[in-house]
JSON list of C-alpha atoms in Angstrom, two decimals:
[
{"chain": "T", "resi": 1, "resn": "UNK", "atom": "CA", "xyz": [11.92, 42.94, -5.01]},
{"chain": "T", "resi": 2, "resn": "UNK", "atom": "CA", "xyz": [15.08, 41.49, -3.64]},
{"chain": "T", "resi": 3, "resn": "UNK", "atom": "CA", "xyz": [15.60, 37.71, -2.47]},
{"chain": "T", "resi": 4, "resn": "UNK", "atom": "CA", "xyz": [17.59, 36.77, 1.21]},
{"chain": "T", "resi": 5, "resn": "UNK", "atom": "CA", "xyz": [18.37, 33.44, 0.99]},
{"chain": "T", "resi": 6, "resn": "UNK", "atom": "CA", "xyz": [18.38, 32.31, 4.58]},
{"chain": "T", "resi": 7, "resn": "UNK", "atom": "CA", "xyz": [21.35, 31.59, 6.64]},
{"chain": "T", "resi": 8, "resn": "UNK", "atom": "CA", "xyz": [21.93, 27.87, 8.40]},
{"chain": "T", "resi": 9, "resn": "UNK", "atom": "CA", "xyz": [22.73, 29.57, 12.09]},
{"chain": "T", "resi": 10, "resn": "UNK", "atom": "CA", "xyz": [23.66, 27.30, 15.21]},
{"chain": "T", "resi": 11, "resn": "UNK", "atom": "CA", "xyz": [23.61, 28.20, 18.94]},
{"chain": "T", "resi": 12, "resn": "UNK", "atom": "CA", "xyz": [26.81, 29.99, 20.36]},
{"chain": "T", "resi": 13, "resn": "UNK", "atom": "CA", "xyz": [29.59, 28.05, 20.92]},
{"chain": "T", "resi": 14, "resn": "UNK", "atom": "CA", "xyz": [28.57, 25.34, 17.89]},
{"chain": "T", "resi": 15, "resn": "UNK", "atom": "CA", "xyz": [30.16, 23.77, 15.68]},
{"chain": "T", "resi": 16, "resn": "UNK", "atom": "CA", "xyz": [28.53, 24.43, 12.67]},
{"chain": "T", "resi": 17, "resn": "UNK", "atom": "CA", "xyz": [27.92, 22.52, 9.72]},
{"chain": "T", "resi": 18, "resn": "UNK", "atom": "CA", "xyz": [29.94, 19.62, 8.98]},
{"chain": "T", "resi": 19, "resn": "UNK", "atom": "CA", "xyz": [31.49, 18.23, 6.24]},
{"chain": "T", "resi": 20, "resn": "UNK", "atom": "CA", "xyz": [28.81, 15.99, 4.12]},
{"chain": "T", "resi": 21, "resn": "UNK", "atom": "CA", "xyz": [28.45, 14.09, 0.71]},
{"chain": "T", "resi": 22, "resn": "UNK", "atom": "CA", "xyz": [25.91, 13.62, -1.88]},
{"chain": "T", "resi": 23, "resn": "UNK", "atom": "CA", "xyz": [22.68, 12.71, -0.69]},
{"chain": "T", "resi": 24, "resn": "UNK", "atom": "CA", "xyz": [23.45, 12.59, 2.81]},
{"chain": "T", "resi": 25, "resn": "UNK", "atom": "CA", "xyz": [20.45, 13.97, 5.24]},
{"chain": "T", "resi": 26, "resn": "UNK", "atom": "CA", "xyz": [21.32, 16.41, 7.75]},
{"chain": "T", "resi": 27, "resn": "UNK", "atom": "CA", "xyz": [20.18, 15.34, 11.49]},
{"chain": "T", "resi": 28, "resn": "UNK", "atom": "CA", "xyz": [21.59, 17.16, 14.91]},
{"chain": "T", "resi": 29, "resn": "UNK", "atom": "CA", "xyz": [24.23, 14.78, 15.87]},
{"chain": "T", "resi": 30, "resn": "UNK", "atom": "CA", "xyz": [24.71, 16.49, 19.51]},
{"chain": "T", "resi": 31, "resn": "UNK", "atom": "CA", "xyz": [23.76, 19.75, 20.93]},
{"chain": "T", "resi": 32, "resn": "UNK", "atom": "CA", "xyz": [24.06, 22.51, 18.49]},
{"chain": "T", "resi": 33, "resn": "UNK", "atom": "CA", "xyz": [25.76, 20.46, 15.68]},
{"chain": "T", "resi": 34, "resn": "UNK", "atom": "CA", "xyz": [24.73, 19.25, 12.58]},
{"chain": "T", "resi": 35, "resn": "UNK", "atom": "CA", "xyz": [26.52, 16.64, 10.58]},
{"chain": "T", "resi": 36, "resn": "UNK", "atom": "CA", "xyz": [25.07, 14.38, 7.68]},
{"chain": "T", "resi": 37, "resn": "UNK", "atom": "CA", "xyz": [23.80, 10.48, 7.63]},
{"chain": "T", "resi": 38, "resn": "UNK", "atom": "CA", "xyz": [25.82, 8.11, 5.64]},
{"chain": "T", "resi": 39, "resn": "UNK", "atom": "CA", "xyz": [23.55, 8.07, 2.57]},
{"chain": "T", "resi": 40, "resn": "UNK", "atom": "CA", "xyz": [21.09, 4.93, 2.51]},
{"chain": "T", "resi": 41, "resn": "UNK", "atom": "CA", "xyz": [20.70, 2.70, -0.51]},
{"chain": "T", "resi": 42, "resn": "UNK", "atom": "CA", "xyz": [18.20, 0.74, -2.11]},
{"chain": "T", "resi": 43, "resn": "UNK", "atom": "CA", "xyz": [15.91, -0.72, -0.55]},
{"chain": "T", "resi": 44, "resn": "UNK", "atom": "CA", "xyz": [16.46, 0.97, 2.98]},
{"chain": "T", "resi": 45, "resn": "UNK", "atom": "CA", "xyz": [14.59, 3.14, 5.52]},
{"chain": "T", "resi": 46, "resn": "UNK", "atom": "CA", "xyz": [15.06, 5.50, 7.62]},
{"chain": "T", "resi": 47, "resn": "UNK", "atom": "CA", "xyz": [14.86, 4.27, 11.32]},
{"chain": "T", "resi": 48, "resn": "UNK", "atom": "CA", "xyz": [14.84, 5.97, 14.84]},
{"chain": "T", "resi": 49, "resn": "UNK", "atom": "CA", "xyz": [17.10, 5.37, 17.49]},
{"chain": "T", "resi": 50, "resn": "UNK", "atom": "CA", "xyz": [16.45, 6.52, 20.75]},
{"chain": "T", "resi": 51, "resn": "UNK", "atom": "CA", "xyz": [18.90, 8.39, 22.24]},
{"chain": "T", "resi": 52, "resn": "UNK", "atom": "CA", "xyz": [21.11, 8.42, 19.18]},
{"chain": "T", "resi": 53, "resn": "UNK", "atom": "CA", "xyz": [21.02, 9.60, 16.10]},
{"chain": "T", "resi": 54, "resn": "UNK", "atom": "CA", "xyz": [18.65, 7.88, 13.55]},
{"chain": "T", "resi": 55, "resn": "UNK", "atom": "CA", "xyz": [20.33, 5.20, 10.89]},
{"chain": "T", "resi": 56, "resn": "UNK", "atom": "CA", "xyz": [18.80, 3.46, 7.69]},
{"chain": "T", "resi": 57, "resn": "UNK", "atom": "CA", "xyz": [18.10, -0.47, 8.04]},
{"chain": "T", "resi": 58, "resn": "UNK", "atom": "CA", "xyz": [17.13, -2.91, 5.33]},
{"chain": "T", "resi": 59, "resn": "UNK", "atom": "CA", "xyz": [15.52, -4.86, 7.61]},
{"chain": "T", "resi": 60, "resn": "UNK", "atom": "CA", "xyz": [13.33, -2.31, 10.18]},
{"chain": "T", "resi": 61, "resn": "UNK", "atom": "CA", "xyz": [11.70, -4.08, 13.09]},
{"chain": "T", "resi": 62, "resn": "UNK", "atom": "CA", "xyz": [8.20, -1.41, 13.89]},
{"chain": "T", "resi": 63, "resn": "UNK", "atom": "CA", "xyz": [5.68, -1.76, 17.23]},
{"chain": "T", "resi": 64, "resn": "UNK", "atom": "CA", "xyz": [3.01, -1.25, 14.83]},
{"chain": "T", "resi": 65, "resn": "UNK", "atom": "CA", "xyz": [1.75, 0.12, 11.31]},
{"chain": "T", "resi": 66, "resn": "UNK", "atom": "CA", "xyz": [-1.74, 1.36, 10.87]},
{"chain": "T", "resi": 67, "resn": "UNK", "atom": "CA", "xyz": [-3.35, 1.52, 7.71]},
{"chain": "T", "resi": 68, "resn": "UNK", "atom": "CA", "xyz": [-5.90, 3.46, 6.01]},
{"chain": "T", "resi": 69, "resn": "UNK", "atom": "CA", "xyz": [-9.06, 2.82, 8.16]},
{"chain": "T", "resi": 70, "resn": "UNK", "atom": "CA", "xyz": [-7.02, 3.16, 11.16]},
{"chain": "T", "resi": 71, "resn": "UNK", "atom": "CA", "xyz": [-6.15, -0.59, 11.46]},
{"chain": "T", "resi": 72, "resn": "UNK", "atom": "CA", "xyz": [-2.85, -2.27, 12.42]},
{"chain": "T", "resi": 73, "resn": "UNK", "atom": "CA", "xyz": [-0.81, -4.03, 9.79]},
{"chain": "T", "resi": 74, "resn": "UNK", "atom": "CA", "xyz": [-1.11, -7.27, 12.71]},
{"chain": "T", "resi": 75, "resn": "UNK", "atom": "CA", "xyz": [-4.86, -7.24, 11.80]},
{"chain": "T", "resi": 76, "resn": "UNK", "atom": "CA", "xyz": [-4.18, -8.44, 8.45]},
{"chain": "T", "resi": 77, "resn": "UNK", "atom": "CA", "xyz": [-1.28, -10.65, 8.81]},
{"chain": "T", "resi": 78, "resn": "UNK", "atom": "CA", "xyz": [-1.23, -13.03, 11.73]},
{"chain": "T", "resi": 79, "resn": "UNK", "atom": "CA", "xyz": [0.34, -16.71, 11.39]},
{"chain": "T", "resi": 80, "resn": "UNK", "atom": "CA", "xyz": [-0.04, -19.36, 14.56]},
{"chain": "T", "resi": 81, "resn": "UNK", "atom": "CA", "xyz": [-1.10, -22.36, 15.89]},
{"chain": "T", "resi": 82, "resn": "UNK", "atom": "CA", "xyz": [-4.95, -23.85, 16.60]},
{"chain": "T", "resi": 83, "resn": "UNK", "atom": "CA", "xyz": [-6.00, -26.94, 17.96]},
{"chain": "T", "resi": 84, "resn": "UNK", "atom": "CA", "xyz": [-8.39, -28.99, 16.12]},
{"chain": "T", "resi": 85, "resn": "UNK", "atom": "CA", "xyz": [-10.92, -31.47, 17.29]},
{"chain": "T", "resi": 86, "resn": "UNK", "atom": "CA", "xyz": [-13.05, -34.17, 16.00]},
{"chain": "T", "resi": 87, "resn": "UNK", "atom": "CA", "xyz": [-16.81, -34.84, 17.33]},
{"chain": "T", "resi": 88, "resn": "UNK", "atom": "CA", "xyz": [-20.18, -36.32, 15.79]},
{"chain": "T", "resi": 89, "resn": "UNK", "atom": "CA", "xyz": [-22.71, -33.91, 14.17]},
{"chain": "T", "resi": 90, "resn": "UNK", "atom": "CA", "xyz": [-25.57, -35.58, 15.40]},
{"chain": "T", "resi": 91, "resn": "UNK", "atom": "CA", "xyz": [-24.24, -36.46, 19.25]},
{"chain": "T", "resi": 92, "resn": "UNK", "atom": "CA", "xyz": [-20.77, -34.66, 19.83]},
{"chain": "T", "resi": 93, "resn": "UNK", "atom": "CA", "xyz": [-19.50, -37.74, 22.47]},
{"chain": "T", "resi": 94, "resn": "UNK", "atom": "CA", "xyz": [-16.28, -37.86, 23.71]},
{"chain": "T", "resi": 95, "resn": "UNK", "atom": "CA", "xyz": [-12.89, -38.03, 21.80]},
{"chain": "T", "resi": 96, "resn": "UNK", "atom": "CA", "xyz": [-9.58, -38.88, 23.06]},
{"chain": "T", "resi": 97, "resn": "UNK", "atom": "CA", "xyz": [-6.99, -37.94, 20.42]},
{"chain": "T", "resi": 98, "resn": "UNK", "atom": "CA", "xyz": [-3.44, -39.01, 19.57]},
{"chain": "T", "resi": 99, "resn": "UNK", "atom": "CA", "xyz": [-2.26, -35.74, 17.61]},
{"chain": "T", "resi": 100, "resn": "UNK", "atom": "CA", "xyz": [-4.16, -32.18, 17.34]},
{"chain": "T", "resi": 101, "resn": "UNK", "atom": "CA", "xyz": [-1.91, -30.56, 15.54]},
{"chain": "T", "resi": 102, "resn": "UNK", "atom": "CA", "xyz": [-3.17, -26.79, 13.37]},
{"chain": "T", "resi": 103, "resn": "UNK", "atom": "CA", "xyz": [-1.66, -23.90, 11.88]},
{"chain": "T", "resi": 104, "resn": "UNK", "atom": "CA", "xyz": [-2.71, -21.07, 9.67]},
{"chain": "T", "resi": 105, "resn": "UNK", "atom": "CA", "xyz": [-1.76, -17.92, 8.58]},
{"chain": "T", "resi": 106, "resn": "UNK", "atom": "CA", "xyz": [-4.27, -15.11, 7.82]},
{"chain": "T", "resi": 107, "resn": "UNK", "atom": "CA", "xyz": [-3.68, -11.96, 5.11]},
{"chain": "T", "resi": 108, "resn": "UNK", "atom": "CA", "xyz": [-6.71, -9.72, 5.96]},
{"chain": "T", "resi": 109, "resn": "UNK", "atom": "CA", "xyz": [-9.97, -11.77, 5.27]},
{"chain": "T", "resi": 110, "resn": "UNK", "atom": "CA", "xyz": [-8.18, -14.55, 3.93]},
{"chain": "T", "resi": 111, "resn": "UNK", "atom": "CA", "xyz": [-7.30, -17.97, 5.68]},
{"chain": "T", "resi": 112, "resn": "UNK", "atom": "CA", "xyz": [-5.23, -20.49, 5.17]},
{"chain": "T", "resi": 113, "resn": "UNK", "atom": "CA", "xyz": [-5.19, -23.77, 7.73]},
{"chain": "T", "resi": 114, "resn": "UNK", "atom": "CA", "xyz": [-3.25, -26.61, 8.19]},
{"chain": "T", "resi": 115, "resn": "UNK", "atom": "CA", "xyz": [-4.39, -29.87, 9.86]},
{"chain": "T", "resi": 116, "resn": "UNK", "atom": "CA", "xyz": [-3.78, -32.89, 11.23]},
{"chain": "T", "resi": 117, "resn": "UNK", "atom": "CA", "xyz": [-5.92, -34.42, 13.86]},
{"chain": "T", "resi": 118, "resn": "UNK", "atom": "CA", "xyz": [-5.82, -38.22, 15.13]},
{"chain": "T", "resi": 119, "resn": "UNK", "atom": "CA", "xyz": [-8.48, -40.31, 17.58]},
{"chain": "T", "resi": 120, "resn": "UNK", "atom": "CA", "xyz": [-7.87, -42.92, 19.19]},
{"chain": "T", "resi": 121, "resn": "UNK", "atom": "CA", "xyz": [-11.49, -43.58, 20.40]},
{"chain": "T", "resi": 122, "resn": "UNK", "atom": "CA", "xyz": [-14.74, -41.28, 19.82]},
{"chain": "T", "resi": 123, "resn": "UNK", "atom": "CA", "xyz": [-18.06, -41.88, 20.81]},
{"chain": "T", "resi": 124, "resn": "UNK", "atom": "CA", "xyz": [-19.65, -38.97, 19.01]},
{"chain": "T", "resi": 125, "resn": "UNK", "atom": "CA", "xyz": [-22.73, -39.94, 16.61]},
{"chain": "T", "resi": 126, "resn": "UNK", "atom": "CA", "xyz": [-24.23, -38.46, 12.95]},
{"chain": "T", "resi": 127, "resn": "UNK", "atom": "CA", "xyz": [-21.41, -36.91, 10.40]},
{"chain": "T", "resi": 128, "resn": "UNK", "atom": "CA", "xyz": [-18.05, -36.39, 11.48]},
{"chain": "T", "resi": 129, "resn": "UNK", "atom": "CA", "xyz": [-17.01, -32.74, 11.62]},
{"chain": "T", "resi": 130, "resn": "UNK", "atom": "CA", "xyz": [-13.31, -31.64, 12.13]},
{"chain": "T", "resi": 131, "resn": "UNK", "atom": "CA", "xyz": [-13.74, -28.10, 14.14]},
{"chain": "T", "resi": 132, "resn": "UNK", "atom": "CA", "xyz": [-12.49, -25.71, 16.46]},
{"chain": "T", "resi": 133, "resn": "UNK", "atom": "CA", "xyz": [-11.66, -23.73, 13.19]},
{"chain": "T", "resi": 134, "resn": "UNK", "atom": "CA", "xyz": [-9.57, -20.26, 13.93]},
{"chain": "T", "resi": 135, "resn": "UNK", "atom": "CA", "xyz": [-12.13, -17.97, 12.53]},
{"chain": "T", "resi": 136, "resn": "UNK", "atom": "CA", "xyz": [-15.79, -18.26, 11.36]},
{"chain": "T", "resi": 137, "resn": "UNK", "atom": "CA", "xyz": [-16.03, -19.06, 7.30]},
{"chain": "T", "resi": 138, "resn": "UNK", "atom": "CA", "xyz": [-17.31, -16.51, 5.50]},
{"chain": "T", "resi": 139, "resn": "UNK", "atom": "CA", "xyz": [-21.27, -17.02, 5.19]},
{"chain": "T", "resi": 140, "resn": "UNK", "atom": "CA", "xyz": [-20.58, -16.15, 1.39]},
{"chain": "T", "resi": 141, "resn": "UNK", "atom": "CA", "xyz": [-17.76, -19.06, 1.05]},
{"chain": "T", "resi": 142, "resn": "UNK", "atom": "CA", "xyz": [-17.97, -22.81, 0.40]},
{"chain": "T", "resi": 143, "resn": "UNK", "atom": "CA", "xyz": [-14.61, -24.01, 1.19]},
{"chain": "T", "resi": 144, "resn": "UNK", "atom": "CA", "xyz": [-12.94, -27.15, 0.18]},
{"chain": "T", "resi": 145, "resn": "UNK", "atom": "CA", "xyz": [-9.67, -29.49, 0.61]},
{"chain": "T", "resi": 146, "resn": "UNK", "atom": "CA", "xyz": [-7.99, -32.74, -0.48]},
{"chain": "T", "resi": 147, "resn": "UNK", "atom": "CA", "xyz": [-7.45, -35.04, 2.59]},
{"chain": "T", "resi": 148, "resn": "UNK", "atom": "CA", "xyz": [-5.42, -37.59, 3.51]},
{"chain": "T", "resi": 149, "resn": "UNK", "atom": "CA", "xyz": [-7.71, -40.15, 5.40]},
{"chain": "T", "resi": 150, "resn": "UNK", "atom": "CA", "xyz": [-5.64, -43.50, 7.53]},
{"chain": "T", "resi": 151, "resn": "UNK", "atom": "CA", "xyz": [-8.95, -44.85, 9.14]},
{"chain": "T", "resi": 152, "resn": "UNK", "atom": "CA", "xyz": [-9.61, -48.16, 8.35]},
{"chain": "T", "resi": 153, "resn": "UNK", "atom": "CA", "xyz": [-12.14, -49.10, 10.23]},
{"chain": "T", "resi": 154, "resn": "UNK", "atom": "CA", "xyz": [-14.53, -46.29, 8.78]},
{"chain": "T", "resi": 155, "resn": "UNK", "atom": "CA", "xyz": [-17.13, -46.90, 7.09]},
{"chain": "T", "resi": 156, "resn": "UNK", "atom": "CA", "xyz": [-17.09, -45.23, 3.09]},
{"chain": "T", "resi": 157, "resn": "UNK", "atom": "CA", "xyz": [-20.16, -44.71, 2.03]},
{"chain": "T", "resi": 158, "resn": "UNK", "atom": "CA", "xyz": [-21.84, -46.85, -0.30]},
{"chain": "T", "resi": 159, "resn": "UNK", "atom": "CA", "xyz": [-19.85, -46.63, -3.94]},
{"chain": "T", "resi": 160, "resn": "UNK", "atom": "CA", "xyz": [-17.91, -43.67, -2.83]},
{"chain": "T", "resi": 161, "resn": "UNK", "atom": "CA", "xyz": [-14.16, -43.75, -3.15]},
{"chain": "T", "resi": 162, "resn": "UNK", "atom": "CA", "xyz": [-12.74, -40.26, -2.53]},
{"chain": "T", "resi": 163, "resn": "UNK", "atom": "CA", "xyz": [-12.90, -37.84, 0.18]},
{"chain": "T", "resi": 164, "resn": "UNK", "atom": "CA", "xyz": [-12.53, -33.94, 0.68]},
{"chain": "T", "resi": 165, "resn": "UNK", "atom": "CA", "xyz": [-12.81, -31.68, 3.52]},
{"chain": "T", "resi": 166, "resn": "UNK", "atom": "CA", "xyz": [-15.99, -29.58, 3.06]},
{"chain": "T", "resi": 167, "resn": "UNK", "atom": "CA", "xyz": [-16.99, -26.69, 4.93]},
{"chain": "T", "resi": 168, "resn": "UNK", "atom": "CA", "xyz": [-19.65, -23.82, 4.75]},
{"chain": "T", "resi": 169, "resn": "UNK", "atom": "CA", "xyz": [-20.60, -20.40, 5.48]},
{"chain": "T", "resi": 170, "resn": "UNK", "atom": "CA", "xyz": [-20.97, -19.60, 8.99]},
{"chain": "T", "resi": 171, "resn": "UNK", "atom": "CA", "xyz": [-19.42, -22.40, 10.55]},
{"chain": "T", "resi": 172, "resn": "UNK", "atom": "CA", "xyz": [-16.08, -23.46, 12.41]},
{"chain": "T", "resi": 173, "resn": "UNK", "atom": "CA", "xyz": [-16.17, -26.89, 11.50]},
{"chain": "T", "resi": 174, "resn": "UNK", "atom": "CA", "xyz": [-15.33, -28.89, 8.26]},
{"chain": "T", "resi": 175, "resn": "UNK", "atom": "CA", "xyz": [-17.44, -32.49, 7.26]},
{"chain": "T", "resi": 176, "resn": "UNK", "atom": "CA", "xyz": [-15.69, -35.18, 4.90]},
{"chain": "T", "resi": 177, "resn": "UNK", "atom": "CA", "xyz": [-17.42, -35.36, 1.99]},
{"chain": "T", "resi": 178, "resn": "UNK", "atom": "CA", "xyz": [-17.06, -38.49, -0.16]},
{"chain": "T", "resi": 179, "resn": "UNK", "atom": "CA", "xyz": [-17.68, -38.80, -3.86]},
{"chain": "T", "resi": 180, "resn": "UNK", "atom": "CA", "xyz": [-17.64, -41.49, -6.41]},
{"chain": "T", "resi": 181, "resn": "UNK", "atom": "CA", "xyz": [-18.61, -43.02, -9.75]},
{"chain": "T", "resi": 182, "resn": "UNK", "atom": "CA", "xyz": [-22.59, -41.99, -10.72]},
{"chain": "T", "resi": 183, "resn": "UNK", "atom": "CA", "xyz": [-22.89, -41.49, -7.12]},
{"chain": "T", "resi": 184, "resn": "UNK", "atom": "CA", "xyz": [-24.14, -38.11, -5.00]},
{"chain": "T", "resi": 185, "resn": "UNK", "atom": "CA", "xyz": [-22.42, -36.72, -2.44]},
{"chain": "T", "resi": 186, "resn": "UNK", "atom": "CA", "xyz": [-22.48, -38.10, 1.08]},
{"chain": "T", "resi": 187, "resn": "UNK", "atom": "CA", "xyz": [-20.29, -37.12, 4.39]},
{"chain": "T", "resi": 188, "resn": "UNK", "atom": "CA", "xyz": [-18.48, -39.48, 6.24]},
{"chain": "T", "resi": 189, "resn": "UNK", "atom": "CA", "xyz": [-20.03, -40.87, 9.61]},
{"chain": "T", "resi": 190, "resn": "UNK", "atom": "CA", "xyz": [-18.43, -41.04, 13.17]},
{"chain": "T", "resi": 191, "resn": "UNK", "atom": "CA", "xyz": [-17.53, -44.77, 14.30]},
{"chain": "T", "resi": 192, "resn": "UNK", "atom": "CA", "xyz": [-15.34, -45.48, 17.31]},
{"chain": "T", "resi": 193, "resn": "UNK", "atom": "CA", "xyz": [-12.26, -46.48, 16.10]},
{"chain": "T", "resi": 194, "resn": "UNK", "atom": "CA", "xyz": [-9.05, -45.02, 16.07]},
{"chain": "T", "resi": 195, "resn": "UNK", "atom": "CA", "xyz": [-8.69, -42.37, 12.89]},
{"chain": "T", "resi": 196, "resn": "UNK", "atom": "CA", "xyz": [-6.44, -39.72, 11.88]},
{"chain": "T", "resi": 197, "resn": "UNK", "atom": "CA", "xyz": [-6.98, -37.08, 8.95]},
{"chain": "T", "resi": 198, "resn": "UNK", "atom": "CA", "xyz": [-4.61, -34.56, 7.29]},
{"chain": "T", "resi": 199, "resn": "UNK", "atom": "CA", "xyz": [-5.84, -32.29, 4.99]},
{"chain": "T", "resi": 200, "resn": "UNK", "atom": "CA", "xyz": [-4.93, -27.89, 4.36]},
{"chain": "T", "resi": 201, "resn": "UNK", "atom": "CA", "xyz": [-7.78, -25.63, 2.76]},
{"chain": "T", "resi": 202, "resn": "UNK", "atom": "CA", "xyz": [-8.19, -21.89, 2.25]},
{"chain": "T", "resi": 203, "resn": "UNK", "atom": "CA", "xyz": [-10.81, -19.92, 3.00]},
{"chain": "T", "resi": 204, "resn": "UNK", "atom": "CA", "xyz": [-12.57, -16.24, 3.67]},
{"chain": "T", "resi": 205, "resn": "UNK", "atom": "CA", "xyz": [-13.17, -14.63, 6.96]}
]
């Protein structure tokens, strides 16, 4: 048995193969020539150009990458702005706020929000619940945060003295729970007076 190695052959009238270096890759770089890419180094990829001849980046900018599943890499990573509200649990009323300001940024099932919301006046009844979450907590997850409260006007529950953003499977809102000494839990109520609350907490989708 004899071996033919094959023979690199270009169309007539090309110029051949050109002259290359170590670890170059060999692209067509016009009609019926083939020359060789100045070698990439760590850390880079190989990107296409249209209508020119592909080149390796460090920093690739793509339309979209699907994963297995056949999902886009922008379903699992997504980072923007939400607008928060404040109401009553019992009545919702009307608020007139002085800052809604919300962020997050989500990695797959996994959210993480920023918030700070300010009332001037709100006429809603019953516990007060921060909402208009970005996505629905997981009905599995029992999500919590420290909080910054500047309300004074509010009134703490009896013997309570802290405060944390509370929220709860299958919900888009968040109550203020307030702890203290030998006491239970108890959420903080809705009064109309001017309030403002900053708080961030994590949570699954």
């Amino acid at each position: 048995m004899s071996y033919k190695p094959k023979v690199l052959e270009v169309a007539a009238g090309g110029t051949g193969l050109a002259a290359t270096t170590a670890f170059q890759l060999l692209v067509s770089t016009a009609a019926s020539t083939i020359g060789g890419l100045t070698a990439g180094t760590t850390g880079q990829v190989l990107t296409g150009v249209t209508g020119a001849v592909p080149a390796f980046s460090a920093t690739p900018s793509v339309t979209s990458i699907t994963l297995s599943g056949g999902n886009a890499l922008s379903t699992y990573v997504e980072s923007t702005s939400w607008t928060p509200t404040i109401v009553g649990g019992t009545t919702a009323g009307t608020t007139a706020y002085a800052t809604q300001n919300g962020s997050y940024v989500r990695i797959g099932n996994l959210v993480w929000i920023s918030v700070f919301v300010a009332a001037n006046t709100a006429t809603g009844t019953g516990d007060i619940r921060i909402g208009n979450l970005p996505f629905t907590i997981n009905g599995n997850c029992f999500p919590s945060g420290a909080m910054y409260i500047d309300a004074g006007a509010l009134a703490w529950p009896v013997g309570r003295t802290q405060a944390v953003a509370t929220g709860s499977g299958g919900n888009t809102y968040c109550t203020i729970s307030c702890s203290g000494t030998a006491q239970a839990s108890a959420r903080m109520q809705m009064a109309n007076t001017p309030m403002s609350f900053i708080f961030g907490m994590t949570y699954q989708i």
